[in-house]
Coordinates of C-alpha atoms in Angstrom, one line a residue:
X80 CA 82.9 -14.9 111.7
X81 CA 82.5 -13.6 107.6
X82 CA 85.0 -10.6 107.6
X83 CA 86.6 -10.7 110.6
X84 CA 88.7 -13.9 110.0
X85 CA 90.1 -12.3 106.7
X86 CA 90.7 -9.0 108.6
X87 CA 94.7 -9.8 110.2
X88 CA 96.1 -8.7 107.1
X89 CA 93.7 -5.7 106.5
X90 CA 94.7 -4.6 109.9
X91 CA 98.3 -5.6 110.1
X92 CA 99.3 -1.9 109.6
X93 CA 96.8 -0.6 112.4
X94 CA 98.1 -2.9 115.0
X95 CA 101.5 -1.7 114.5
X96 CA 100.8 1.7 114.8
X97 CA 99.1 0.6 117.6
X98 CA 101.8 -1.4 119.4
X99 CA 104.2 1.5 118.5
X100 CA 102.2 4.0 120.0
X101 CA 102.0 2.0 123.2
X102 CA 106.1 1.6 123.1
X103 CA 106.8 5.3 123.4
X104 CA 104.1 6.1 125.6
X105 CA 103.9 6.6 129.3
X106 CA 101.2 5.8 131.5
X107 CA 100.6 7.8 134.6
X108 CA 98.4 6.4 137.3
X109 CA 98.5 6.0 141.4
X110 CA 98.2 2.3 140.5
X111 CA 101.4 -0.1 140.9
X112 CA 102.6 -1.1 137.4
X113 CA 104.6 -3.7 135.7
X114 CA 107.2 -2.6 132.9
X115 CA 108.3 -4.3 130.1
X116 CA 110.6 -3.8 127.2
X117 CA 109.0 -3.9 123.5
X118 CA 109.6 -5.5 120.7
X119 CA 110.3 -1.4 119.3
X120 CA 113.4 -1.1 122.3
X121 CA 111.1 1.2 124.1
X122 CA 109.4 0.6 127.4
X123 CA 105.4 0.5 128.2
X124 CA 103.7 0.3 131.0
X125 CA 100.8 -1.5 132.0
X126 CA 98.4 -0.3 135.3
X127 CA 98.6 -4.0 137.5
X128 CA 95.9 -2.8 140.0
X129 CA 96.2 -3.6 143.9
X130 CA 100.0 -4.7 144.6
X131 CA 101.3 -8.2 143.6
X132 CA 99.3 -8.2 140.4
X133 CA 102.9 -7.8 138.3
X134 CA 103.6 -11.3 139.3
X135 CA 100.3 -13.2 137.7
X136 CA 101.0 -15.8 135.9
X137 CA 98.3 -18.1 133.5
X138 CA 95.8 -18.0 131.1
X139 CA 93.2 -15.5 130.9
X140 CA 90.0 -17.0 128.7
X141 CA 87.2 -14.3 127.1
X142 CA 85.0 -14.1 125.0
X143 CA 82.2 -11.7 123.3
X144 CA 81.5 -8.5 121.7
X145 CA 83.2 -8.5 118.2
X146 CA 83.1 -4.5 118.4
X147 CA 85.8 -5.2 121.2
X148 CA 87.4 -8.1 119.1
X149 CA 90.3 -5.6 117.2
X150 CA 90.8 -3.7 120.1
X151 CA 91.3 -6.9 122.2
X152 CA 93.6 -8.5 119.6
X153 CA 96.2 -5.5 119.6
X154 CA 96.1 -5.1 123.6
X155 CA 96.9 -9.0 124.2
X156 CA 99.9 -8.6 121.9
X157 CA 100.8 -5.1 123.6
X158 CA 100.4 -7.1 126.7
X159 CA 102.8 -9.7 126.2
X160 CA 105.7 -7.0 126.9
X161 CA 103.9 -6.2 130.0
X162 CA 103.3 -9.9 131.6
X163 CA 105.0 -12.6 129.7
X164 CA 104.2 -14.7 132.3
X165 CA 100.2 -14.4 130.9
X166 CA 98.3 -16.1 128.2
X167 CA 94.7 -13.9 127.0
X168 CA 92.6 -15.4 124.7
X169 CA 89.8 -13.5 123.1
X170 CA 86.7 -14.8 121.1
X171 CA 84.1 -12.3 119.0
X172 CA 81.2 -14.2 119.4
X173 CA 78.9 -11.9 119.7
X174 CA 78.1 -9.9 123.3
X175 CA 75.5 -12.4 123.7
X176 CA 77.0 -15.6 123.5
X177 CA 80.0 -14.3 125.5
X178 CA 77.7 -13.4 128.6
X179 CA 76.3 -17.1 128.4
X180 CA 79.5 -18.1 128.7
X181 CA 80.4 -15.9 131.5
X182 CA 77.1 -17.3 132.8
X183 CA 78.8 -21.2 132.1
X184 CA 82.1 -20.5 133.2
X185 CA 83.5 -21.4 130.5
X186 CA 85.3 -17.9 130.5
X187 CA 87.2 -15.9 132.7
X188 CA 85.5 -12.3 131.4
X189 CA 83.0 -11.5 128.6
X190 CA 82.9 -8.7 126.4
X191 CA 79.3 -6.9 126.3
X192 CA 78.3 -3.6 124.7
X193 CA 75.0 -3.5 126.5
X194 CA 74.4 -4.2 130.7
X195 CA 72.9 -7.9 131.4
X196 CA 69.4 -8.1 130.2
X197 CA 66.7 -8.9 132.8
X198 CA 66.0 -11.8 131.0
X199 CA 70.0 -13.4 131.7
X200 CA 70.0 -12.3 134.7
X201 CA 69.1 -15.5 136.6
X202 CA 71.6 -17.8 134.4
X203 CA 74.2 -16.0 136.8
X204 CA 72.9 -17.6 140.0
X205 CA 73.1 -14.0 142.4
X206 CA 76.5 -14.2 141.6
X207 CA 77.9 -10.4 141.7
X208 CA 79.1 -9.3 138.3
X209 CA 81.3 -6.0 137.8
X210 CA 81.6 -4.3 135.0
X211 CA 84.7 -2.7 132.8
X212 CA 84.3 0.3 130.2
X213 CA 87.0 -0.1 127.9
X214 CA 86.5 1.5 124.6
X215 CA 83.9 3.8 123.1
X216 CA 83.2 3.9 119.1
X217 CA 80.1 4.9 116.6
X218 CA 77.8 2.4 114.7
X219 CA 78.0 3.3 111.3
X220 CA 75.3 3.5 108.9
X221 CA 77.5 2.0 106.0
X222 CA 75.9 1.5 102.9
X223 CA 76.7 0.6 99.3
X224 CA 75.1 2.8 96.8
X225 CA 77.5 3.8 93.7
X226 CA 77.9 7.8 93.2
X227 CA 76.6 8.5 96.4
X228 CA 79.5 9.9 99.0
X229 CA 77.9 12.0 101.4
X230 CA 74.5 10.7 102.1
X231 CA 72.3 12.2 105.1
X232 CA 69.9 10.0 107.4
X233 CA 67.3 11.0 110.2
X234 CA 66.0 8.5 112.9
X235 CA 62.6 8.2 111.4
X236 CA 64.2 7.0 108.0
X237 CA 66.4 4.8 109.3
X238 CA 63.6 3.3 111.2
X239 CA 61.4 3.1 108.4
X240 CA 64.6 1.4 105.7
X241 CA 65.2 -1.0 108.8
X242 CA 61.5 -2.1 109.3
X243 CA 61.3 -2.5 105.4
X244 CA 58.7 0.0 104.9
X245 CA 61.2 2.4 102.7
X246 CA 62.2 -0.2 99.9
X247 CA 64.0 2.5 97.1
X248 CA 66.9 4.9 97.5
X249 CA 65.0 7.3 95.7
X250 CA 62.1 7.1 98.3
X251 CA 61.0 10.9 98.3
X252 CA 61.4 10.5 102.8
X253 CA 65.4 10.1 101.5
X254 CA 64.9 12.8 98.4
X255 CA 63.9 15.6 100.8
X256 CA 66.3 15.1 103.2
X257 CA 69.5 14.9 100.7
X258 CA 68.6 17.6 97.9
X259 CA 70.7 17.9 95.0
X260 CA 71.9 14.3 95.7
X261 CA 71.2 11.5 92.5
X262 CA 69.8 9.0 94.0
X263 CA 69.2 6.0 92.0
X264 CA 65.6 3.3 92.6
X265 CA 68.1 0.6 93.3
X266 CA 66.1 -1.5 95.7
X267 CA 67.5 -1.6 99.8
X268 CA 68.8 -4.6 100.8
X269 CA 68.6 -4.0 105.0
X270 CA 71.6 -6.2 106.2
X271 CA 72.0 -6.5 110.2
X272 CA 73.2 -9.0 112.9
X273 CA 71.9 -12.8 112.8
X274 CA 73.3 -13.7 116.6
X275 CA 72.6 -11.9 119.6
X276 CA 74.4 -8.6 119.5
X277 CA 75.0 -5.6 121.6
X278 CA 75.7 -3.2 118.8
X279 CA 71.9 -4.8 117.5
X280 CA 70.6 -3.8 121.3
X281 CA 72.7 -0.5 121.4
X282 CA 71.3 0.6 117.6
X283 CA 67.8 -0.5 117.8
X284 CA 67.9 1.9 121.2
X285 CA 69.0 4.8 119.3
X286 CA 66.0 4.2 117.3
X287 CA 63.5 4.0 120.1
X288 CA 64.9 6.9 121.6
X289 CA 65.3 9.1 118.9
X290 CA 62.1 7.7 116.5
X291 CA 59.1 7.3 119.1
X292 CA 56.3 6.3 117.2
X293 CA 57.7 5.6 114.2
X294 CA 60.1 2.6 115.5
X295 CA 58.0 -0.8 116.1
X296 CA 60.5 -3.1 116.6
X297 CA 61.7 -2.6 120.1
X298 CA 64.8 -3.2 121.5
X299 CA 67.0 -6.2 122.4
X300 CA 70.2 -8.5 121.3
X301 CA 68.2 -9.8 119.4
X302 CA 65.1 -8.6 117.1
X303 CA 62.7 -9.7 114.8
X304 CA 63.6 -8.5 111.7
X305 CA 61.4 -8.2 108.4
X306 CA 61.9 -11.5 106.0
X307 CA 63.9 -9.5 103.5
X308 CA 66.2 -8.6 105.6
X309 CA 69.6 -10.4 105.9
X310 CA 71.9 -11.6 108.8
X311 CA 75.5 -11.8 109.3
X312 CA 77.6 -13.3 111.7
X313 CA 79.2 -10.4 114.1
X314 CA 79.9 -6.9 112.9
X315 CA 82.2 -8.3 110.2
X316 CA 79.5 -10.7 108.7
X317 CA 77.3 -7.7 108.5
X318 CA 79.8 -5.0 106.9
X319 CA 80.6 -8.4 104.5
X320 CA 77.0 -8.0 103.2
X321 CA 76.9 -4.9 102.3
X322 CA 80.2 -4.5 101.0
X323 CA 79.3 -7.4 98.5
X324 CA 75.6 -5.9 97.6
X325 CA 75.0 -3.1 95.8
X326 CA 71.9 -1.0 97.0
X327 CA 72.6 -2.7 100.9
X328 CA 72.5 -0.6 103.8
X329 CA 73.6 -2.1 107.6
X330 CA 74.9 -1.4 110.9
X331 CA 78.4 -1.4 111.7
X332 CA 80.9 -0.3 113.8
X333 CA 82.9 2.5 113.0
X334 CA 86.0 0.6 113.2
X335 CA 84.7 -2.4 111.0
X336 CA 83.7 0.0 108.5
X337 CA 86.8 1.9 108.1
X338 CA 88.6 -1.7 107.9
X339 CA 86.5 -2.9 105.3
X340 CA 86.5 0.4 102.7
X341 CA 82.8 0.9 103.1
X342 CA 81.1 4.9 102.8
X343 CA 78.6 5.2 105.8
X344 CA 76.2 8.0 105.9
X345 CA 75.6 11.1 108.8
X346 CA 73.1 11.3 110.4
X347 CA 70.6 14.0 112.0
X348 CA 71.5 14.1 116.0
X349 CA 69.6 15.1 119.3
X350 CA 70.7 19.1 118.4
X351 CA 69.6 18.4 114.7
X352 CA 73.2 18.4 113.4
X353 CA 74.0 16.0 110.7
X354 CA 77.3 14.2 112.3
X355 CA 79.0 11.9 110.9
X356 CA 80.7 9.0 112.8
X357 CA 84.0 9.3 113.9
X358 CA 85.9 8.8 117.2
X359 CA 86.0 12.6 118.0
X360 CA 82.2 12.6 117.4
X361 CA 82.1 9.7 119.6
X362 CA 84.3 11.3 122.4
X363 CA 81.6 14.1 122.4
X364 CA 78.7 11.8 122.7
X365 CA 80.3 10.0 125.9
X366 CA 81.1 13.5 127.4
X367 CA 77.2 14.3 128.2
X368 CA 76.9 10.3 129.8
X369 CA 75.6 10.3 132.9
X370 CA 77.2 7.1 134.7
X371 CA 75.5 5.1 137.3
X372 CA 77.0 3.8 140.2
X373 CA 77.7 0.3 138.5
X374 CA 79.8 2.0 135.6
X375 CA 77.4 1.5 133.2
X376 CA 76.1 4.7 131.4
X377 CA 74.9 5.4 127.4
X378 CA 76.3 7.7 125.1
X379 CA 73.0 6.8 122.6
X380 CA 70.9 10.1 121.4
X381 CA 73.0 12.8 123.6
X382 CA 72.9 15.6 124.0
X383 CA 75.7 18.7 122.1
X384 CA 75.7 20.1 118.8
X385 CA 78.7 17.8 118.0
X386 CA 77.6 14.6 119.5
X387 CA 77.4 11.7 117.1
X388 CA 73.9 9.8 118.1
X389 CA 74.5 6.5 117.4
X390 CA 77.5 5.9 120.1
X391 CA 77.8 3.2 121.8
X392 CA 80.4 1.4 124.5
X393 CA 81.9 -1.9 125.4
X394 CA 82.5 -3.4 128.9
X395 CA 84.0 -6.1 129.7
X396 CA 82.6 -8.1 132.8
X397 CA 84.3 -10.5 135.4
X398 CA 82.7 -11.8 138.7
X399 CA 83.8 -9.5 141.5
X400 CA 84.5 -13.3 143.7
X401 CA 87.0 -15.3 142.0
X402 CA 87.8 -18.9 141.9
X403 CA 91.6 -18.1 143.3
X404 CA 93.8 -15.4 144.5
X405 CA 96.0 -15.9 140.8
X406 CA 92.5 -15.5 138.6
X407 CA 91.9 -12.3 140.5
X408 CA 95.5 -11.1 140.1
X409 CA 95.6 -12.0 136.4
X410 CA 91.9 -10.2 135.5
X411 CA 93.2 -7.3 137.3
X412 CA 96.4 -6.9 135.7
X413 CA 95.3 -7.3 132.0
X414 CA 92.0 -5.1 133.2
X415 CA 94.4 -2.5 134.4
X416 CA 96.3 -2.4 131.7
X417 CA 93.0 -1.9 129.1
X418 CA 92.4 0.8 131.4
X419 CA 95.9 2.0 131.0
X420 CA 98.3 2.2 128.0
X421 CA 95.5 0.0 126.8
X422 CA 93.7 3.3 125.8
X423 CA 96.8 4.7 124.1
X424 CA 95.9 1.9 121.3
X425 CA 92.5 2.8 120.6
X426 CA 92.6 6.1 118.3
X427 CA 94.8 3.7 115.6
X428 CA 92.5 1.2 115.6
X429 CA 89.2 3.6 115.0
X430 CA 87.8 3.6 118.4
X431 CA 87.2 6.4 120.9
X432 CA 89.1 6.2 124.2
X433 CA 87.1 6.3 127.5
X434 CA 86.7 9.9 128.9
X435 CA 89.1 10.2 132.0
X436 CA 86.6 10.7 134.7
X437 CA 84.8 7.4 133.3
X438 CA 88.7 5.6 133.1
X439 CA 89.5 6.7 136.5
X440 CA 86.1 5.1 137.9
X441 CA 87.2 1.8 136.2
X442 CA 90.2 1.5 137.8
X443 CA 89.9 2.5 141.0
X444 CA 87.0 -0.7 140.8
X445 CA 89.8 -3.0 139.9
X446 CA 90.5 -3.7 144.2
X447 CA 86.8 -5.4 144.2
X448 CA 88.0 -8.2 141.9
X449 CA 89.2 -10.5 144.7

C-alpha cells in the first residue's frame, strides 16, 4: 500500500478532530437512529435507515477505493459508539480490485470512484447493484519541483507531461503559462497508479473532456501509460513517488496530498479560472452535477467560475438483494450512518461532504437494500 500503511500516525491528529467533531454534533434526519455515548462524554448519532436497523449485529466486510480508505477508517471508529454490536472492516485496494471482489463475494460492499465499467459488468451475473455517494474530494496535481510554490497547469499541458511528450519544467508550453515563475530543466518524472484505479479513470476523464485532441490515451481504470512513466500502488504509492523524486509530478487525492506535505499545482477550469484544489472548490464542482436516476453523477470539467475541474466522488456499492435480513440491516445502518454524522467527519479529514440534495437521495435509497 506504499504511504498509506505509514499514514496512522500522520493522521492520528485528523481522526481525532474528526471523532470529536462527530461527538458534539447532531444529526437531523426523518430516518430512525441509534445513539451512542463517545469515548469524548458526548452523544452521536448515526442515521439506521428503515426501523430495526439499531439492533444489527456482525461483521461488515469492504473493500476498494483508497481515496475512501481515511474516510472509512475514521467513520468505523466513529461507528463503534453507534453499533458496538458491529464489526467494519475496510481494505484500499484500489476501486478496481474492490468491485471484483464485490463481483466474488468475497465482500459485503466495495468502494468505487467511478460507476461499473461495461466491461465488469457481466462478472456480476444481472445481479442488481446500488450505489452510495459518500464523499466528494479533488485530485491533486502534486508535484515536487524545489522553489516553485504556486505553479499553474491547463488541460493540454497536463495531457502532454502525462503522455511524456513535455519532458522539462522549463518546457516553453509551462514558461508561458506561469510567467515570472523560475523554472528549472529538471527532467519530469510522470508518476501515476500501477493497479486499476478510479481516481486513474476519473483523472484521465478530466483530460478527455477538457483536452480533445490533444489527450490520446483514453480513459479507463486502467491505462497504458508511456515506459517512463512510474506506478504506485493506491493513491499513497503514487504521492510516495513524488514525494521521494525531485522533478516528479502525479495524481493524487487532495486528501493524500495534504497528509503527505506535498505542493500541488492549480489549474485552468471550464470558466478559465486557475483553482486550486480544495474541498470548498470541490463543493462547487459537485453543485453544477447533474445526477442520474442511479445516483451516479460527475463533478469532472463543471461548469462555475469557482469550480475546481479535476473533482471527483466515491460510492460505495452493495447488492440491493441480500444474503439475509441481518446483512441488509447491518449495510444499512453503517450506510446510514456515512450518509449521516458520517459527513460531519469529512471536512477534518480533507474531503468535501456530499451536497444535501445528493445526501438526501442516498438515503432515502437505503429501504431498497433488503
Amino acid at each position: 500500500m506504499g504511504l498509506r500503511g505509514s499514514r496512522p500516525a500522520v493522521l492520528a491528529g485528523a481522526v481525532i478532530a474528526a471523532l470529536a467533531l462527530a461527538a458534539c454534533s447532531s444529526s437531523t434526519t426523518s430516518a430512525p437512529a441509534a445513539t451512542g455515548t463517545t469515548a469524548a462524554g458526548g452523544t452521536t448519532t448515526a442515521d439506521a435507515g428503515p426501523a430495526g436497523t439499531s439492533t444489527a449485529s456482525g461483521t461488515l466486510n469492504g473493500s476498494g477505493s483508497t481515496f475512501q480508505l481515511t474516510f472509512q477508517q475514521a467513520a468505523i471508529s466513529a461507528f463503534k459508539s453507534v453499533n458496538a454490536n458491529m464489526k467494519v472492516n475496510y481494505s484500499g485496494v484500489g476501486s478496481g480490485t474492490g468491485r471484483a471482489n464485490l463481483a466474488a463475494g468475497t465482500v459485503n460492499f466495495a468502494g468505487s470512484d467511478s460507476p461499473i465499467p461495461s466491461s465488469e459488468t457481466a462478472s456480476f451475473n444481472g445481479k442488481k447493484v446500488l450505489y452510495f455517494p459518500v464523499l466528494l474530494g479533488p485530485i491533486a496535481l502534486a508535484y515536487n519541483l524545489s522553489g516553485v510554490s504556486n505553479l499553474k497547469l491547463t488541460a493540454p499541458v497536463i495531457a502532454n507531461i502525462f503522455q511524456g511528450k513535455i519532458k522539462t519544467w522549463n518546457d516553453p508550453s509551462i514558461k508561458s503559462i506561469n510567467p515570472g515563475v523560475s523554472l528549472p530543466g529538471t527532467s519530469i518524472t510522470v508518476a501515476r497508479r500501477s493497479d486499476s484505479s478510479g481516481t486513474t479513470a476519473n483523472f484521465s476523464q478530466f483530460l478527455v473532456e477538457a483536452a480533445p485532441g490533444v489527450w490520446k490515451l483514453g480513459t479507463d481504470s486502467t491505462i497504458n501509460w508511456p515506459a517512463t512513466s512510474r506506478g504506485g500502488n493506491g493513491n499513497g504509492g503514487v504521492a510516495q513517488i513524488v514525494k521521494s523524486t525531485p522533478g516528479a509530478i502525479g495524481y493524487v487525492d487532495y486528501a493524500d496530498a495534504k497528509a503527505s506535505g506535498l505542493t500541488f499545482a492549480s489549474v485552468k477550469n471550464k470558466a478559465g479560472s486557475y483553482i486550486a484544489p480544495t474541498p470548498a472548490s470541490a463543493s462547487a464542482a459537485a453543485s453544477q452535477a447533474t445526477v442520474a436516476s442511479d445516483l451516479t453523477f460527475s463533478a469532472i470539467w463543471a461548469a462555475g467560475a469557482s469550480s475546481y475541474p479535476i473533482t471527483y466522488q466515491s460510492w460505495d456499492l452493495v447488492y440491493q438483494a441480500q444474503s439475509s435480513k441481518n446483512t441488509a440491516n447491518m449495510l444499512r445502518a453503517y450506510l446510514g450512518y456515512l450518509l449521516g454524522d458520517g459527513q460531519k467527519l469529512l471536512r477534518s479529514l480533507n474531503y468535501a461532504p456530499l451536497p444535501s440534495s445528493i445526501d438526501q437521495k442516498a438515503k432515502a435509497q437505503l429501504s431498497k437494500i433488503g
